[in-house]
GROMACS .gro file of C-alpha atoms in nm:
model
  172
    1GLU     CA    1   8.457 -20.864  -0.450
    2GLU     CA    2   8.744 -20.657  -0.413
    3GLY     CA    3   8.952 -20.819  -0.133
    4GLY     CA    4   8.725 -21.061  -0.007
    5ILE     CA    5   8.591 -21.397  -0.114
    6ALA     CA    6   8.352 -21.348  -0.388
    7GLU     CA    7   8.075 -21.602  -0.490
    8GLY     CA    8   8.205 -21.849  -0.734
    9ASP     CA    9   8.548 -21.782  -0.652
   10SER     CA   10   8.761 -22.083  -0.650
   11GLU     CA   11   9.094 -22.205  -0.708
   12GLY     CA   12   9.059 -22.448  -0.997
   13GLY     CA   13   8.681 -22.399  -1.039
   14GLY     CA   14   8.451 -22.675  -1.051
   15GLU     CA   15   8.051 -22.747  -1.050
   16GLY     CA   16   7.902 -22.713  -0.716
   17GLU     CA   17   8.186 -22.551  -0.537
   18GLY     CA   18   8.083 -22.249  -0.314
   19GLY     CA   19   8.202 -21.927  -0.254
   20ILE     CA   20   8.535 -22.047  -0.096
   21GLY     CA   21   8.605 -22.336  -0.332
   22SER     CA   22   8.624 -22.695  -0.212
   23LEU     CA   23   8.681 -22.753   0.180
   24SER     CA   24   8.847 -23.059   0.151
   25ASP     CA   25   9.230 -23.086   0.307
   26ASP     CA   26   9.348 -23.245  -0.010
   27ASP     CA   27   9.586 -22.970  -0.197
   28ASP     CA   28   9.630 -23.212  -0.503
   29ASP     CA   29   9.772 -22.903  -0.728
   30ASP     CA   30  10.017 -22.862  -0.488
   31ASP     CA   31  10.067 -22.510  -0.600
   32GLY     CA   32  10.241 -22.368  -0.263
   33GLY     CA   33   9.901 -22.217  -0.191
   34ILE     CA   34   9.688 -22.271   0.136
   35ASN     CA   35   9.322 -22.413   0.121
   36PRO     CA   36   9.069 -22.282   0.326
   37ILE     CA   37   9.086 -22.524   0.605
   38GLN     CA   38   9.433 -22.452   0.653
   39LEU     CA   39   9.360 -22.093   0.634
   40ALA     CA   40   9.075 -22.116   0.896
   41THR     CA   41   9.290 -22.327   1.140
   42MET     CA   42   9.588 -22.078   1.136
   43ILE     CA   43   9.346 -21.784   1.218
   44LEU     CA   44   9.156 -21.993   1.508
   45GLN     CA   45   9.484 -22.115   1.660
   46SER     CA   46   9.627 -21.766   1.660
   47ALA     CA   47   9.291 -21.601   1.805
   48ARG     CA   48   9.294 -21.907   2.054
   49ALA     CA   49   9.666 -21.846   2.161
   50GLN     CA   50   9.553 -21.457   2.261
   51GLU     CA   51   9.441 -21.483   2.623
   52ASP     CA   52   9.196 -21.189   2.603
   53VAL     CA   53   9.005 -21.328   2.294
   54SER     CA   54   8.685 -21.494   2.367
   55PRO     CA   55   8.557 -21.766   2.187
   56LEU     CA   56   8.215 -21.654   2.238
   57GLY     CA   57   8.281 -21.393   1.961
   58LEU     CA   58   8.288 -21.638   1.672
   59LEU     CA   59   7.921 -21.708   1.749
   60ARG     CA   60   7.834 -21.452   1.510
   61PHE     CA   61   7.928 -21.664   1.222
   62PHE     CA   62   7.643 -21.900   1.312
   63PRO     CA   63   7.277 -21.832   1.209
   64ALA     CA   64   7.058 -21.858   1.476
   65ASP     CA   65   6.914 -22.223   1.376
   66LYS     CA   66   7.314 -22.338   1.397
   67GLN     CA   67   7.369 -22.246   1.724
   68LYS     CA   68   7.330 -22.535   1.908
   69PHE     CA   69   7.619 -22.605   2.134
   70ASN     CA   70   7.680 -22.807   2.452
   71PHE     CA   71   7.808 -22.517   2.667
   72THR     CA   72   7.742 -22.188   2.856
   73ALA     CA   73   7.897 -21.870   2.911
   74GLU     CA   74   8.057 -22.049   3.234
   75SER     CA   75   8.186 -22.343   3.093
   76PRO     CA   76   8.570 -22.388   3.059
   77LYS     CA   77   8.712 -22.171   2.788
   78GLU     CA   78   8.880 -22.500   2.621
   79GLN     CA   79   8.581 -22.675   2.578
   80ILE     CA   80   8.402 -22.333   2.425
   81TRP     CA   81   8.694 -22.293   2.168
   82ASP     CA   82   8.706 -22.706   2.089
   83GLN     CA   83   8.306 -22.672   1.997
   84LEU     CA   84   8.300 -22.365   1.820
   85ILE     CA   85   8.640 -22.457   1.611
   86GLU     CA   86   8.496 -22.812   1.548
   87ALA     CA   87   8.147 -22.629   1.417
   88ILE     CA   88   8.331 -22.389   1.216
   89MET     CA   89   8.519 -22.649   1.055
   90ALA     CA   90   8.221 -22.874   0.935
   91ASP     CA   91   8.009 -22.597   0.827
   92GLU     CA   92   8.128 -22.464   0.500
   93ASP     CA   93   7.878 -22.172   0.509
   94VAL     CA   94   7.974 -22.087   0.848
   95MET     CA   95   8.346 -22.110   0.753
   96GLU     CA   96   8.288 -21.915   0.443
   97ALA     CA   97   8.156 -21.638   0.666
   98PHE     CA   98   8.437 -21.650   0.907
   99LEU     CA   99   8.692 -21.661   0.656
  100TYR     CA  100   8.506 -21.333   0.440
  101HIS     CA  101   8.520 -21.158   0.733
  102HIS     CA  102   8.870 -21.213   0.817
  103LEU     CA  103   8.998 -21.156   0.455
  104SER     CA  104   8.776 -20.850   0.385
  105PRO     CA  105   8.936 -20.492   0.434
  106PRO     CA  106   8.758 -20.294   0.717
  107SER     CA  107   8.497 -20.083   0.575
  108ARG     CA  108   8.449 -19.710   0.691
  109SER     CA  109   8.134 -19.662   0.819
  110ARG     CA  110   8.153 -19.252   0.811
  111LYS     CA  111   8.247 -19.078   0.507
  112ARG     CA  112   8.528 -18.812   0.556
  113MET     CA  113   8.417 -18.437   0.495
  114ASP     CA  114   8.538 -18.337   0.168
  115THR     CA  115   8.591 -17.975   0.298
  116ILE     CA  116   8.814 -18.065   0.617
  117SER     CA  117   9.163 -18.136   0.476
  118SER     CA  118   9.413 -17.941   0.649
  119PHE     CA  119   9.487 -17.747   1.014
  120GLU     CA  120   9.359 -17.461   0.886
  121HIS     CA  121   9.023 -17.628   0.761
  122THR     CA  122   8.978 -17.758   1.100
  123VAL     CA  123   9.036 -17.420   1.284
  124ASP     CA  124   8.763 -17.262   1.052
  125LEU     CA  125   8.536 -17.537   1.157
  126ILE     CA  126   8.594 -17.501   1.548
  127ARG     CA  127   8.526 -17.117   1.485
  128ASN     CA  128   8.217 -17.149   1.306
  129CYS     CA  129   8.070 -17.439   1.472
  130SER     CA  130   7.767 -17.375   1.734
  131ARG     CA  131   7.851 -17.711   1.908
  132LEU     CA  132   8.176 -17.830   2.035
  133VAL     CA  133   8.290 -18.173   2.162
  134VAL     CA  134   8.652 -18.251   2.240
  135LEU     CA  135   8.754 -18.602   2.372
  136THR     CA  136   9.103 -18.623   2.542
  137GLY     CA  137   9.312 -18.908   2.658
  138ALA     CA  138   9.433 -18.920   3.008
  139GLY     CA  139   9.730 -18.677   3.141
  140VAL     CA  140   9.621 -18.432   2.920
  141SER     CA  141   9.667 -18.147   3.188
  142VAL     CA  142   9.975 -18.280   3.304
  143SER     CA  143  10.172 -18.056   3.103
  144CYS     CA  144   9.998 -17.770   3.228
  145GLY     CA  145  10.136 -17.878   3.598
  146ILE     CA  146   9.785 -18.046   3.692
  147PRO     CA  147   9.900 -18.409   3.831
  148ASP     CA  148   9.722 -18.703   3.700
  149PHE     CA  149   9.591 -18.997   3.905
  150ARG     CA  150   9.886 -19.177   3.994
  151SER     CA  151  10.186 -18.936   3.967
  152PRO     CA  152  10.319 -18.804   4.302
  153GLY     CA  153  10.117 -18.556   4.422
  154GLY     CA  154   9.814 -18.696   4.197
  155LEU     CA  155   9.473 -18.772   4.335
  156TYR     CA  156   9.550 -19.151   4.439
  157GLU     CA  157   9.837 -19.029   4.662
  158THR     CA  158   9.616 -18.736   4.781
  159ILE     CA  159   9.342 -18.994   4.872
  160GLU     CA  160   9.572 -19.249   5.026
  161LYS     CA  161   9.707 -19.031   5.292
  162ARG     CA  162   9.386 -18.869   5.352
  163TYR     CA  163   9.158 -19.124   5.411
  164ALA     CA  164   9.385 -19.423   5.478
  165LEU     CA  165   9.234 -19.655   5.233
  166PRO     CA  166   9.387 -19.991   5.131
  167ASP     CA  167   9.392 -19.885   4.761
  168PRO     CA  168   9.292 -19.535   4.626
  169GLN     CA  169   9.079 -19.679   4.365
  170CYS     CA  170   8.832 -19.790   4.676
  171LEU     CA  171   8.720 -19.420   4.657
  172PHE     CA  172   8.537 -19.507   4.337
   0.00000   0.00000   0.00000
C-alpha cells in the first residue's frame, strides 16, 4: 500500500510477522534504520510534549474490547499518557493502527472539480450559481474602514466605554 504500512511488509521478512514486522526492541542487523517501537516512541513523546494535545485522542486506536483503562477524563494528564503509551506499546495490532495512521498520507475526502482550475472558471461559477455561501476570516472588513473588535474604535472599546464592563467579552 503506497505511503503506508501494507499487510505483510516487514524489514527482513520472516514467518508469522505482522504488517509492521517484529516489534522487538532488538535491531540485530543494525542497518541504521528505526524499528517500529522506536518510531512509535518518538511520535508519542513528541505528542506528549505538546501542551494542547490530549492523550484521550489515542483511544481511537483501541478496539472497544481493548479500552479497559484505570483512568477517567478527570485523571491527571500524565497518568492517562502513561497508561495509553504502555497499552499501545504492548499491543501489536494497536501499534500497527497507530503507526499506519501517522505514516499514511492524508486522504482527500472531496474530489476537486475538473471544470474549476482558474480564476476565470471561479468567476463563471459564481455568476451562474443559484446559491452561494462565502466564508471569510476575522477582519475582512477592516480594509473598508470598519474597525474589528479589538482595534481602536472597535466593538470592544465601544462596549467598554458605554457599559463599563470589566471585560468587553462579558457582553457575550
